[in-house]
Tab-separated table of C-alpha atoms in Angstrom:
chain	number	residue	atom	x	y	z
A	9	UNK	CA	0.000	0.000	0.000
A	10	UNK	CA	3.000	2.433	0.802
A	11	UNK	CA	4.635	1.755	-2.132
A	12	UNK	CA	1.455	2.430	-4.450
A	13	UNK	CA	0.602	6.060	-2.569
A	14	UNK	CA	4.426	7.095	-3.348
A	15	UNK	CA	4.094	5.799	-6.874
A	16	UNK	CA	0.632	7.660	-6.853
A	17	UNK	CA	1.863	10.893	-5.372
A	18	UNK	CA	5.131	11.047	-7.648
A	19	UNK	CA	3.510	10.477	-10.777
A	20	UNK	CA	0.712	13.217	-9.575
A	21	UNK	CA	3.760	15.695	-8.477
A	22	UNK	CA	6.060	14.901	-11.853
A	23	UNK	CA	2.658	15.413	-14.044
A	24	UNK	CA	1.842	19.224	-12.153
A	25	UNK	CA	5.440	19.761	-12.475
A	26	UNK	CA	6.001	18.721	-16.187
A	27	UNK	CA	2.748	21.039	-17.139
A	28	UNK	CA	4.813	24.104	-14.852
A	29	UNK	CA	2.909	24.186	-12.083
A	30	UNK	CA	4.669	25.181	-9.204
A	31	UNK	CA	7.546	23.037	-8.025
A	32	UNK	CA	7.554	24.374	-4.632
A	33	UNK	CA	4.008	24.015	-4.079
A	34	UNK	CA	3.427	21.091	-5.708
A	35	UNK	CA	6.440	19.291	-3.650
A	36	UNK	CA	5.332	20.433	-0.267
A	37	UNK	CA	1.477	19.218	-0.651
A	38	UNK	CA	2.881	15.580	-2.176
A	39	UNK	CA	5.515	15.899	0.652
A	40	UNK	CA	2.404	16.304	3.483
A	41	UNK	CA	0.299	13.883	1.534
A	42	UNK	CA	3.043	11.329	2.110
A	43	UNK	CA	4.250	12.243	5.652
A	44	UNK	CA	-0.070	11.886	6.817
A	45	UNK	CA	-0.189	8.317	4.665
A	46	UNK	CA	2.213	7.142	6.972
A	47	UNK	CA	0.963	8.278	10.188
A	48	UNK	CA	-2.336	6.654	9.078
A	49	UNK	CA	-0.889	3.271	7.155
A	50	UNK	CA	0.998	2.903	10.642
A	51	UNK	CA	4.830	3.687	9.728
A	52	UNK	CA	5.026	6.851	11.722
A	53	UNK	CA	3.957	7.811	14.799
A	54	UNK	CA	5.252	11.399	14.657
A	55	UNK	CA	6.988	13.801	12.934
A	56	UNK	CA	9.354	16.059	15.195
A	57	UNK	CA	11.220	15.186	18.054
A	58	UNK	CA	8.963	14.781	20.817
A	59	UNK	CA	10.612	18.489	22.831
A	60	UNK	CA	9.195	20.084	19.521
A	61	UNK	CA	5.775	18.238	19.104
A	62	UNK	CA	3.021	21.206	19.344
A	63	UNK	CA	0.351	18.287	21.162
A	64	UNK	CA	-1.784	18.329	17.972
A	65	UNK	CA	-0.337	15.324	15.174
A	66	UNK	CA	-1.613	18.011	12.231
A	67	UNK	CA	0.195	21.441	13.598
A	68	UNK	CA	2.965	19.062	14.238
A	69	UNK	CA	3.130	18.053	10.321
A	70	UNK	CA	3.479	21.756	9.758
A	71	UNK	CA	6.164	22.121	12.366
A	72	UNK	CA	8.102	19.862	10.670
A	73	UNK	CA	8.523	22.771	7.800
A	74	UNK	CA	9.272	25.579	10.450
A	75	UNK	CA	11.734	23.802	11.736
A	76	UNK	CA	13.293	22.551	8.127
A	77	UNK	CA	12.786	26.691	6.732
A	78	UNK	CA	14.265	27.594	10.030
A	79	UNK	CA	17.535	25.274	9.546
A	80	UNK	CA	18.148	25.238	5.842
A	81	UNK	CA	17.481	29.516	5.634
A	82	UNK	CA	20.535	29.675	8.516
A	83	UNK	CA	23.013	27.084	6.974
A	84	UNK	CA	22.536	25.733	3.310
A	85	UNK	CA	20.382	28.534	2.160
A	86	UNK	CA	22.049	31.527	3.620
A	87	UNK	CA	25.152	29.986	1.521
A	88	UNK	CA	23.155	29.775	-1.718
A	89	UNK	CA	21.868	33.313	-1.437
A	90	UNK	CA	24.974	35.135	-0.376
A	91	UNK	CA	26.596	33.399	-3.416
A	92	UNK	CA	23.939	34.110	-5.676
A	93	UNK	CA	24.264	38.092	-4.214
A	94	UNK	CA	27.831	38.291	-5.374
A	95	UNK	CA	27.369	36.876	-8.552
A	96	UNK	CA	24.347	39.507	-9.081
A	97	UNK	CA	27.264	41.884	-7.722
A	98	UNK	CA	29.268	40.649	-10.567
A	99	UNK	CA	27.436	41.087	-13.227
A	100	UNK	CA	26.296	44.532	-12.124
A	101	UNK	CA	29.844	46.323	-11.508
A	102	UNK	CA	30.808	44.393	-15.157
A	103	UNK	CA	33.226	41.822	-13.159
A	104	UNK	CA	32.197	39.293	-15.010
A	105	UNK	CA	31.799	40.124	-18.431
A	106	UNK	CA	35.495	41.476	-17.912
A	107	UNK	CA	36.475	37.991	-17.408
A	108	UNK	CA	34.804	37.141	-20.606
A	109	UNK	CA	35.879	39.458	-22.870
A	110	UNK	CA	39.548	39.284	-21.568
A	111	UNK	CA	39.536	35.724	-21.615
A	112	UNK	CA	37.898	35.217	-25.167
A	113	UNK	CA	40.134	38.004	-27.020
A	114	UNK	CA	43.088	35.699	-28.098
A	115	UNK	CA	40.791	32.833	-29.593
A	116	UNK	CA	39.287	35.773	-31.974
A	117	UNK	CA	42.645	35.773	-33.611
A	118	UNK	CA	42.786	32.381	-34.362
A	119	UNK	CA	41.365	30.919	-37.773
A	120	UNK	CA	40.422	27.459	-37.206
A	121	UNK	CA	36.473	27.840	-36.726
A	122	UNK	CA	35.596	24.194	-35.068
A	123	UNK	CA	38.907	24.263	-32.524
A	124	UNK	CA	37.972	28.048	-31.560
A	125	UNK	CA	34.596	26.386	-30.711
A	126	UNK	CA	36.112	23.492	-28.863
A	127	UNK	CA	38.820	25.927	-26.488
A	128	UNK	CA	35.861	28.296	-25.780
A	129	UNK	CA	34.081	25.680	-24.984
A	130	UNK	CA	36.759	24.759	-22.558
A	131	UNK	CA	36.935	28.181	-21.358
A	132	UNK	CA	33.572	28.573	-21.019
A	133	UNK	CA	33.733	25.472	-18.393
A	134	UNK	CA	36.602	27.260	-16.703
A	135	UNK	CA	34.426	30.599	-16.011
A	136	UNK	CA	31.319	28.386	-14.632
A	137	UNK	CA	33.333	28.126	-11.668
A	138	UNK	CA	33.155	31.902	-10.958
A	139	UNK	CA	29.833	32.637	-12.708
A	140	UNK	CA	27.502	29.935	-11.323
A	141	UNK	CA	24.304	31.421	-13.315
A	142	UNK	CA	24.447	29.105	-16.722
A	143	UNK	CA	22.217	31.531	-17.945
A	144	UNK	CA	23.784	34.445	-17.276
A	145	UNK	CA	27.215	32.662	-18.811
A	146	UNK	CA	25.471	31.650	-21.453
A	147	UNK	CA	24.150	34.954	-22.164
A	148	UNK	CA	27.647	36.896	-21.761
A	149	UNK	CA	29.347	34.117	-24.280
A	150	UNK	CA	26.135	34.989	-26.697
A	151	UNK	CA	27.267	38.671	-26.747
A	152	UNK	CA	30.764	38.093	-27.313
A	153	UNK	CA	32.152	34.861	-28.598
A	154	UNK	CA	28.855	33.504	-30.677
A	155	UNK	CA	29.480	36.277	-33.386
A	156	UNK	CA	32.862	35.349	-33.371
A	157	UNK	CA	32.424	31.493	-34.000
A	158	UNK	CA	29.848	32.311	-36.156
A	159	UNK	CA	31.856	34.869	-39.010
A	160	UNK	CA	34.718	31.877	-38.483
A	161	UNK	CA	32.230	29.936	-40.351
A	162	UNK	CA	30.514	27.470	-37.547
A	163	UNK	CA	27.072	27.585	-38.212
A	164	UNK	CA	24.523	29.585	-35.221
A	165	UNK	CA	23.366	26.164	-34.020
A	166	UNK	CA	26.499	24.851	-33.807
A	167	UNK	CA	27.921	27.990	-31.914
A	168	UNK	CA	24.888	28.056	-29.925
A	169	UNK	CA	25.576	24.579	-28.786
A	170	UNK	CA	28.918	24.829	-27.223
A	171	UNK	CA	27.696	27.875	-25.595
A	172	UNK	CA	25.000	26.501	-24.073
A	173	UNK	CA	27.174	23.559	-22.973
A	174	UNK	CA	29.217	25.464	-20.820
A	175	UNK	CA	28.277	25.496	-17.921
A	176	UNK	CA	28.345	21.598	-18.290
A	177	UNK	CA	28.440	20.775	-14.676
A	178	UNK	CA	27.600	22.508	-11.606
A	179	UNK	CA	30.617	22.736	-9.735
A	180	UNK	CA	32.625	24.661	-7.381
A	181	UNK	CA	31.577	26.489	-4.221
A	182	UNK	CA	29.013	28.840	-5.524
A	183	UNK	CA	26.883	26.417	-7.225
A	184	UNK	CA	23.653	25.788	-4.697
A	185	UNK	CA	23.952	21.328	-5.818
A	186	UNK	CA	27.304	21.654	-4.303
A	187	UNK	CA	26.342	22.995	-1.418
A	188	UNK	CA	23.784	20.681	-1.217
A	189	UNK	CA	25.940	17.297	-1.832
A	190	UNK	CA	28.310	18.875	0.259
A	191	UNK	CA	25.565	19.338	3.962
A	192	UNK	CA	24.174	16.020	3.092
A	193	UNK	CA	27.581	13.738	3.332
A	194	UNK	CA	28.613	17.010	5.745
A	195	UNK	CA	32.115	17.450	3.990
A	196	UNK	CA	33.508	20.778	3.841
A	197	UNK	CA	32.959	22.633	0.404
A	198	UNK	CA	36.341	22.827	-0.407
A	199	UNK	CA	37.711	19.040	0.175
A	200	UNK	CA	34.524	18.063	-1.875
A	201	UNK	CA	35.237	20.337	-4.854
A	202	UNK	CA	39.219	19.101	-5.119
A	203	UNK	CA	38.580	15.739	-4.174
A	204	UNK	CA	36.074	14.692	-5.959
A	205	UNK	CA	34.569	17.075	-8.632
A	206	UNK	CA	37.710	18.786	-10.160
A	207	UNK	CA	39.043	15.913	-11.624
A	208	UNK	CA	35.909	14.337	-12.761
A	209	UNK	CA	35.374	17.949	-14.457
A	210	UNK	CA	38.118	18.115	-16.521
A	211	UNK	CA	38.400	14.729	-17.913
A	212	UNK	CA	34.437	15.456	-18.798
A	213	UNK	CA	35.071	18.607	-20.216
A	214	UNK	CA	38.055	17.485	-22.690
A	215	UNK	CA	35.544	14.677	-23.603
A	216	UNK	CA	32.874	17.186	-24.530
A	217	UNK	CA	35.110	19.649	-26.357
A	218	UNK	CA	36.494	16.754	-28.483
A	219	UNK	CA	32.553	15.345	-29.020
A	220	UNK	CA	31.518	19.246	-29.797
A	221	UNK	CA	34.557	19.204	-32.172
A	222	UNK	CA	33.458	15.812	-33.639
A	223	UNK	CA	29.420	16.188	-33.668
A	224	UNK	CA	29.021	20.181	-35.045
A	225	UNK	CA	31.829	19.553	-37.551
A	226	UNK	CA	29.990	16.583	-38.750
A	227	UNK	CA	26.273	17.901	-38.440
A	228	UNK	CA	27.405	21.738	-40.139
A	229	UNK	CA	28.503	19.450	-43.232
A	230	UNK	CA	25.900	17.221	-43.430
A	231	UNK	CA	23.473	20.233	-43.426
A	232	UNK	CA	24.869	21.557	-46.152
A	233	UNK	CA	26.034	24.587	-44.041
A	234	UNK	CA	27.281	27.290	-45.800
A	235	UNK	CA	29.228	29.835	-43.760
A	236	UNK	CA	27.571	33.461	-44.697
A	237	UNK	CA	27.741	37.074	-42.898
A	238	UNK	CA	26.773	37.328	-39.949
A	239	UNK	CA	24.779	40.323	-38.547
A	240	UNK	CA	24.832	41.149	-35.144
A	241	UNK	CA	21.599	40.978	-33.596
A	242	UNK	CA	23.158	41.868	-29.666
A	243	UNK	CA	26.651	43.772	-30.297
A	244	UNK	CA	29.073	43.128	-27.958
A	245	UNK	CA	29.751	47.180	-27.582
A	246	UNK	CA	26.141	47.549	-25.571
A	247	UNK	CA	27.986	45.159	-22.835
A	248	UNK	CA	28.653	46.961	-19.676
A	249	UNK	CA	32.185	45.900	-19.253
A	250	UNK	CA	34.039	46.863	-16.040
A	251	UNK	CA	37.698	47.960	-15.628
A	252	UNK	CA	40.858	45.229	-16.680
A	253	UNK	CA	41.658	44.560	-12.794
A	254	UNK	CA	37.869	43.700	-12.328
A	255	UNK	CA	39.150	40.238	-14.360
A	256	UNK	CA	40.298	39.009	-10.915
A	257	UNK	CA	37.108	40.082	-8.986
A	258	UNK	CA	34.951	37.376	-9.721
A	259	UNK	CA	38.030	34.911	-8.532
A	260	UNK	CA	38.211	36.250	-5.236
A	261	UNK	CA	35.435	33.721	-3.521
A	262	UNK	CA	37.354	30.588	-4.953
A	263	UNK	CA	40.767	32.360	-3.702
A	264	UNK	CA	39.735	32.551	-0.219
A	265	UNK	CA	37.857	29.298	-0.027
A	266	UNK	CA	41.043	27.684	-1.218
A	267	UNK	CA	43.416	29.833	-0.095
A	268	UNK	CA	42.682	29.073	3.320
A	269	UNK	CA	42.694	25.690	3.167
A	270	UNK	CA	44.655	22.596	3.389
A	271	UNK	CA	45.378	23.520	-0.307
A	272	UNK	CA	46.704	26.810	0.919
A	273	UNK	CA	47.231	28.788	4.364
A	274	UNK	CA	46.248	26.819	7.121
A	275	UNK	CA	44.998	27.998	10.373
A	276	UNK	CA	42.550	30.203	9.485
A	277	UNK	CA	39.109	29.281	9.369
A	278	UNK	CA	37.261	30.000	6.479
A	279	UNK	CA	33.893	29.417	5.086
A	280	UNK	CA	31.595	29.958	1.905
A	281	UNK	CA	29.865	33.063	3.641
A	282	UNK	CA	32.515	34.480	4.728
A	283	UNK	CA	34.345	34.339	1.690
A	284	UNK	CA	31.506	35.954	-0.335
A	285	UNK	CA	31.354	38.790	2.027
A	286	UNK	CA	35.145	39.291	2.019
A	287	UNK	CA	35.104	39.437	-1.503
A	288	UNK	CA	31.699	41.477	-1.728
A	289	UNK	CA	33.255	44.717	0.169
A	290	UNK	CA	36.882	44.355	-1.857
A	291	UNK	CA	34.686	44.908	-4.324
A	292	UNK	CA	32.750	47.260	-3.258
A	293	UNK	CA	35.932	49.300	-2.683
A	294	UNK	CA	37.262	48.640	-5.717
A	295	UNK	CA	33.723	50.377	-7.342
A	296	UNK	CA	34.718	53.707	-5.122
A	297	UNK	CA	38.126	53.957	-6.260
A	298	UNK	CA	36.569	53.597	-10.244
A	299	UNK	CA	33.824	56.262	-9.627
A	300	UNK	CA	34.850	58.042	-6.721
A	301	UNK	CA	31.172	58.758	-5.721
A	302	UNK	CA	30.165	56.993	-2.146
A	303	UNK	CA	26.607	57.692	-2.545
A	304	UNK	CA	26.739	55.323	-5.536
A	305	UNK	CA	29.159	52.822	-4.237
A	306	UNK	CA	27.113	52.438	-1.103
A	307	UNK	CA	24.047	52.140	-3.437
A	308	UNK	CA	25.130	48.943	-5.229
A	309	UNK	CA	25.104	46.961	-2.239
A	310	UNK	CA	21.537	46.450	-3.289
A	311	UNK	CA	22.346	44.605	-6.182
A	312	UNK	CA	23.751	41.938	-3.593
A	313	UNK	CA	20.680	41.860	-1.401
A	314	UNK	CA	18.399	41.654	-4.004
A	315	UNK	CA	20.184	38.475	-5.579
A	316	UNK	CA	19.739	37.320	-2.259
A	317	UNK	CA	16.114	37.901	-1.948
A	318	UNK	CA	15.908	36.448	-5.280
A	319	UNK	CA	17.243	33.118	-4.370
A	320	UNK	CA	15.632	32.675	-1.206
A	321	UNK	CA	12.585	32.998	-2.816
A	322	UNK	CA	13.402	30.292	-5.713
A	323	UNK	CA	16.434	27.764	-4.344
A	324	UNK	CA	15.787	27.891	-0.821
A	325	UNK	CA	11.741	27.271	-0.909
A	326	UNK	CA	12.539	24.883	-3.151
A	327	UNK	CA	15.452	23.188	-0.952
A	328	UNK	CA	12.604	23.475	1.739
A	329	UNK	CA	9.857	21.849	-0.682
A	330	UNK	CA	12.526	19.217	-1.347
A	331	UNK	CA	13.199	18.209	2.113
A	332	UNK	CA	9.419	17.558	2.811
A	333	UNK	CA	8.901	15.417	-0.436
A	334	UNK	CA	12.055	12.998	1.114
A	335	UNK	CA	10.303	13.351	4.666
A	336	UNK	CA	7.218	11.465	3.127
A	337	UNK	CA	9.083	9.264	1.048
A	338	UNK	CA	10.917	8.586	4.014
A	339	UNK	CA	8.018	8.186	6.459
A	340	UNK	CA	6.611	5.782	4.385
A	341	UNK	CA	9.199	3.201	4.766
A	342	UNK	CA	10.147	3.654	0.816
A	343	UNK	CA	13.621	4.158	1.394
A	344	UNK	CA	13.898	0.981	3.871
A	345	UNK	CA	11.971	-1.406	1.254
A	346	UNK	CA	14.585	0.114	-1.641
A	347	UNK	CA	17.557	-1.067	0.443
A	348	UNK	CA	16.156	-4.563	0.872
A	349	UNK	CA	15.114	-5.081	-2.443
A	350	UNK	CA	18.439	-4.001	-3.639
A	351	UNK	CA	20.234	-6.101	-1.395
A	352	UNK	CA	18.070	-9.483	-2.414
A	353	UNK	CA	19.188	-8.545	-5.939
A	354	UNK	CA	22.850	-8.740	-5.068
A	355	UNK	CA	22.942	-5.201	-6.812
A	356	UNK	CA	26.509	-3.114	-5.708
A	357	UNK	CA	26.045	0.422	-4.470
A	358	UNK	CA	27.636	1.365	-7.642
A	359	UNK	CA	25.344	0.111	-9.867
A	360	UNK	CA	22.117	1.831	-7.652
A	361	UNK	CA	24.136	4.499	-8.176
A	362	UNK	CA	23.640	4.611	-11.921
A	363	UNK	CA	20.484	3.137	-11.631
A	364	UNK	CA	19.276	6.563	-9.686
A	365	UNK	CA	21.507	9.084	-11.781
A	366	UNK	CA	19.526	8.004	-15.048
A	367	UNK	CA	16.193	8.814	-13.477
A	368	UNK	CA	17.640	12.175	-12.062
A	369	UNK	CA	18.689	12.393	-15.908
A	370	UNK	CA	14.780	11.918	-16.784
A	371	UNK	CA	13.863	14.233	-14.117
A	372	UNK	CA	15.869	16.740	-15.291
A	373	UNK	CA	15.118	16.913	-18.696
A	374	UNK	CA	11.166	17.179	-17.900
A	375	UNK	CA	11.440	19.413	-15.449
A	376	UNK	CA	13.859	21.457	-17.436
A	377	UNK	CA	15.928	21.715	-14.086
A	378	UNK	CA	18.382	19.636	-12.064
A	379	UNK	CA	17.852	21.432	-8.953
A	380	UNK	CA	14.778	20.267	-8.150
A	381	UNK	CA	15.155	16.484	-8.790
A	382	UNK	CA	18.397	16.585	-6.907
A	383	UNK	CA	17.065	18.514	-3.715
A	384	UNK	CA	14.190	16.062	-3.675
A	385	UNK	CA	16.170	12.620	-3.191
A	386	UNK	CA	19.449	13.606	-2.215
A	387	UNK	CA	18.704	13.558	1.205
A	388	UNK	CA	17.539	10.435	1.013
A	389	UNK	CA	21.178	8.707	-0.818
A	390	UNK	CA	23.080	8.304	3.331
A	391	UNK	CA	20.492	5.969	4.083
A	392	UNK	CA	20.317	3.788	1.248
A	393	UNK	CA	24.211	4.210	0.831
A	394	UNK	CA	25.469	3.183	4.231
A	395	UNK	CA	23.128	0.322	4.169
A	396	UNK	CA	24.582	-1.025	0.702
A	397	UNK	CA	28.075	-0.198	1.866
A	398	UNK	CA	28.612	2.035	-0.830
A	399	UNK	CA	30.192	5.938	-0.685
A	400	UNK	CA	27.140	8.737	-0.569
A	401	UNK	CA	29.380	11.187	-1.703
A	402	UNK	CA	30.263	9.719	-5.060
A	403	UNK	CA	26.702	8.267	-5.243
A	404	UNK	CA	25.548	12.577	-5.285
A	405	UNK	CA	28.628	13.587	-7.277
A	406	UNK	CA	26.658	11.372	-10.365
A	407	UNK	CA	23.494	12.091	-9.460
A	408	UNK	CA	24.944	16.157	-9.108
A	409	UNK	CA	26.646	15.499	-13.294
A	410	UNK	CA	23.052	13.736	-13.928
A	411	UNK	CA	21.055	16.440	-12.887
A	412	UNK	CA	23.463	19.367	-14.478
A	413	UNK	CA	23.870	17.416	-18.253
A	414	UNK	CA	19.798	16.361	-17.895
A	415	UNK	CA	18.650	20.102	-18.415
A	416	UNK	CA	20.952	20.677	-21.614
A	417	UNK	CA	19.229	18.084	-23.177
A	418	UNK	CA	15.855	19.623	-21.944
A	419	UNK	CA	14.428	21.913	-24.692
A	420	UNK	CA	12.376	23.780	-21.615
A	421	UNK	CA	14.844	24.835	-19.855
A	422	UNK	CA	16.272	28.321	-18.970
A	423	UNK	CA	19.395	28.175	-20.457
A	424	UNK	CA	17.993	25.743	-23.568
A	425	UNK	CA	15.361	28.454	-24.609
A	426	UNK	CA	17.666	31.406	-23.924
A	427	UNK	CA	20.173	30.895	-25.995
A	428	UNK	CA	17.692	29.111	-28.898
A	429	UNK	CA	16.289	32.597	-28.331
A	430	UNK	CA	19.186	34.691	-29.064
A	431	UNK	CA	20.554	32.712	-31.348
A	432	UNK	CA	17.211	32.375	-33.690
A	433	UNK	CA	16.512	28.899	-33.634
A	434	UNK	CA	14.586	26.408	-32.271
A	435	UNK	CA	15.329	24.807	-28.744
A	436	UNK	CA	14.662	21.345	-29.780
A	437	UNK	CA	17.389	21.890	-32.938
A	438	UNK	CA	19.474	22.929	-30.073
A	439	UNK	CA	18.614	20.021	-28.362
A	440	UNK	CA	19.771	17.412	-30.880
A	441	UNK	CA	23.057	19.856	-31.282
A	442	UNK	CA	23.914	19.108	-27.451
A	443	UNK	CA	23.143	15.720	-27.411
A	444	UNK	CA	26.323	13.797	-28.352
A	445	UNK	CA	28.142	16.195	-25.727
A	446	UNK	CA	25.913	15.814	-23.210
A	447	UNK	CA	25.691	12.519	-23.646
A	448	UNK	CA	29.398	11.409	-23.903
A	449	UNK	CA	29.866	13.714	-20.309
A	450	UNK	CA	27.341	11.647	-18.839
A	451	UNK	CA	29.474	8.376	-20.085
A	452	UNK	CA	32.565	9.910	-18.943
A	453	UNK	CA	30.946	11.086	-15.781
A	454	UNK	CA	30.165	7.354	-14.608
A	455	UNK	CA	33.241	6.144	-15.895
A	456	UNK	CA	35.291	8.630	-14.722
A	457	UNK	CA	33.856	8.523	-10.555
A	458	UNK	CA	34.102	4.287	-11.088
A	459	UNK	CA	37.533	4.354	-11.594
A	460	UNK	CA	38.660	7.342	-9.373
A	461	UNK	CA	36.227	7.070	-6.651
């Protein structure tokens, strides 16, 4: 009976989601559905500690959220917003399209269209892990190196392609799945991103810069594609484009985080938040040196509050949401009856681990998101993982590459239908432009955490 209300409630929630209702609402009533199925099917009798219980079962169900809003807004979520300020920061002083335009100048002066694609492809994966937005990457590499890839004679759905692709992976201390992977095993950001992302990243991003090579090559000259002038629809010279020494602003979170490390300077402390504050009020001096004017520089702090707000109202509602929806599944004995199964199948934690990172794959690309897939069931992966004897971490570092490839083969989501946008063509032509990259990372991904994990 448990197992047909979670298969009931999870087809209802994917459905509501698919169609864009919304994910945060629609997670939180399956979530309470779930968590009141099991107090009545008999597999719960409660739902907070019994110091926290209000004395009335239903309040209590709701208490359960309080508390979870309560913890996740002071820890995980105060990281994700304070990251998502500075980035906002970025993007408003012209840090980052600095780094963009500095970084993509040589490869303009280089002839060979489909290896200019590949490196900025590269590069582009190399600035995701100071510009965590893929959107707003994608949208500064429209501006600036699409036109460029474009008069080298790559056609715009090729170039579109490996700009979309860029921000392959989420990765790196400002990107809110790290964050995530990294509270739920409870490893320090840092030791999770060197130890077991960075080399997974780049042997997945030389794979997908050879396959973009490879696939657009091949697809621009089976088309036909004939390389023709290109008119600028979104000139590069309307980009607000801060100051050369601003190149090194958007590298000051990753500094400090690493800096003051084991990889660095040790013995001093140092922490995501702190690091984004450091680096927000360097900044910030940095903008009243440049205009001189502390009215205005005391102005833009704004910008960083209202990328704050911003997330708070989408990641950490939805980290919130999340949590409830693995509560039920939870409550409901799901989890338990997964294990078992598994472990009468002689299955190896490795293989569950696939098993799970395709359907976060197939989450992703219907829900035109990873974030919401992942923040759903990775709490659950400790459990399941400690009981197979397998390693949770590298279990959420494939379902993390699952989640981040599944939207760029997902012609609804933000980054898809953005650059399709800009770039005049359709999202699903996109689609089947990213595929053999997105694909082959996913390949390498799995691979690549077998063998070094």
């Amino acid at each position: 009976m448990n197992l047909l209300v979670c298969l009931l409630v999870i087809a209802i929630t994917g459905t509501l989601v698919i169609k864009k209702f919304k994910a945060q609402t629609v997670l939180l009533l399956g979530g309470l559905i779930m968590i009141f199925a099991a107090y009545l099917l008999g597999y719960t009798t409660s739902f907070v500690e019994a110091k926290k219980a209000t004395g009335v079962l239903f309040f209590d169900a709701f208490e359960f959220i309080n508390i979870t809003t309560a913890k996740d807004a002071a820890n995980l979520g105060l990281m994700i917003m304070t990251c998502t300020g500075f980035a906002k920061y970025m993007d408003h002083i012209g840090a980052s399209s600095r780094l963009v335009v500095t970084a993509i100048k040589p490869l303009g002066k280089m002839k060979s269209a489909y290896l200019v694609m590949a490196l900025t492809f590269i590069l582009n994966m190399f600035m995701s892990l100071v510009i965590p937005s893929a959107s707003g990457l994608a949208m500064l590499m429209m501006v600036t190196i699409f036109p460029i890839l474009v008069r080298l004679g790559v056609s715009p759905v090729g170039a579109a392609a490996a700009v979309a692709t860029g921000h392959l992976l989420d990765i790196g201390p400002a990107s809110a799945t790290t964050l995530l992977v990294s509270k739920t095993v409870n490893m320090p950001v840092h030791e999770y991103f060197v130890d077991y992302q960075l080399k997974v990243y780049i042997i997945c991003g030389l794979m997908a810069a050879i396959a973009h090579f490879v696939w657009q090559k091949y697809l621009d000259k089976k088309s036909g594609h004939v390389p023709t002038e290109y008119v600028e629809a979104h000139k590069s010279d309307d980009l607000e484009v801060g100051p050369l020494p601003y190149i090194f602003l958007p590298l000051l979170p990753l500094i400090f985080i690493l800096g003051f490390s084991e990889y660095g300077i040790q013995g001093v402390k140092m922490n995501v938040n702190l690091a984004m504050f450091l680096s927000l009020f360097i900044a910030m001096g940095c903008e009243l040196i440049r205009h001189r004017d502390f009215r205005k520089m005391a102005a833009s702090i704004q910008t960083f509050f209202k990328g704050m707000g911003d997330q708070f109202a989408n990641t950490v509602t939805l980290i919130v949401a999340g949590e409830t929806f693995a509560f039920g599944l939870t409550s409901l004995g799901i989890v338990k009856e997964f294990v078992a199964a598994i472990q009468g199948l002689a299955i190896s934690a490795d293989v569950v681990g696939v098993i799970v990172s395709t359907i976060i794959t197939g989450l992703s690309i219907v829900m035109g998101s990873g974030v919401a897939s992942m923040f759903a069931f990775a709490p659950l992966v400790p459990n399941f993982a400690a009981d197979l004897g397998g390693n949770a971490t590298t279990i959420l570092l494939g379902m993390q590459n699952a989640a981040s490839v599944g939207r760029l083969l997902s012609p609804i989501s933000a980054v898809m239908i953005a650059v399709a946008g800009i770039a005049n063509i359709s999202s699903f032509d996109l689609v089947k432009r990213t595929s053999v990259p997105v694909i082959v990372t996913f390949i390498t991904s799995t691979i690549a955490i077998w063998i070094i994990h």
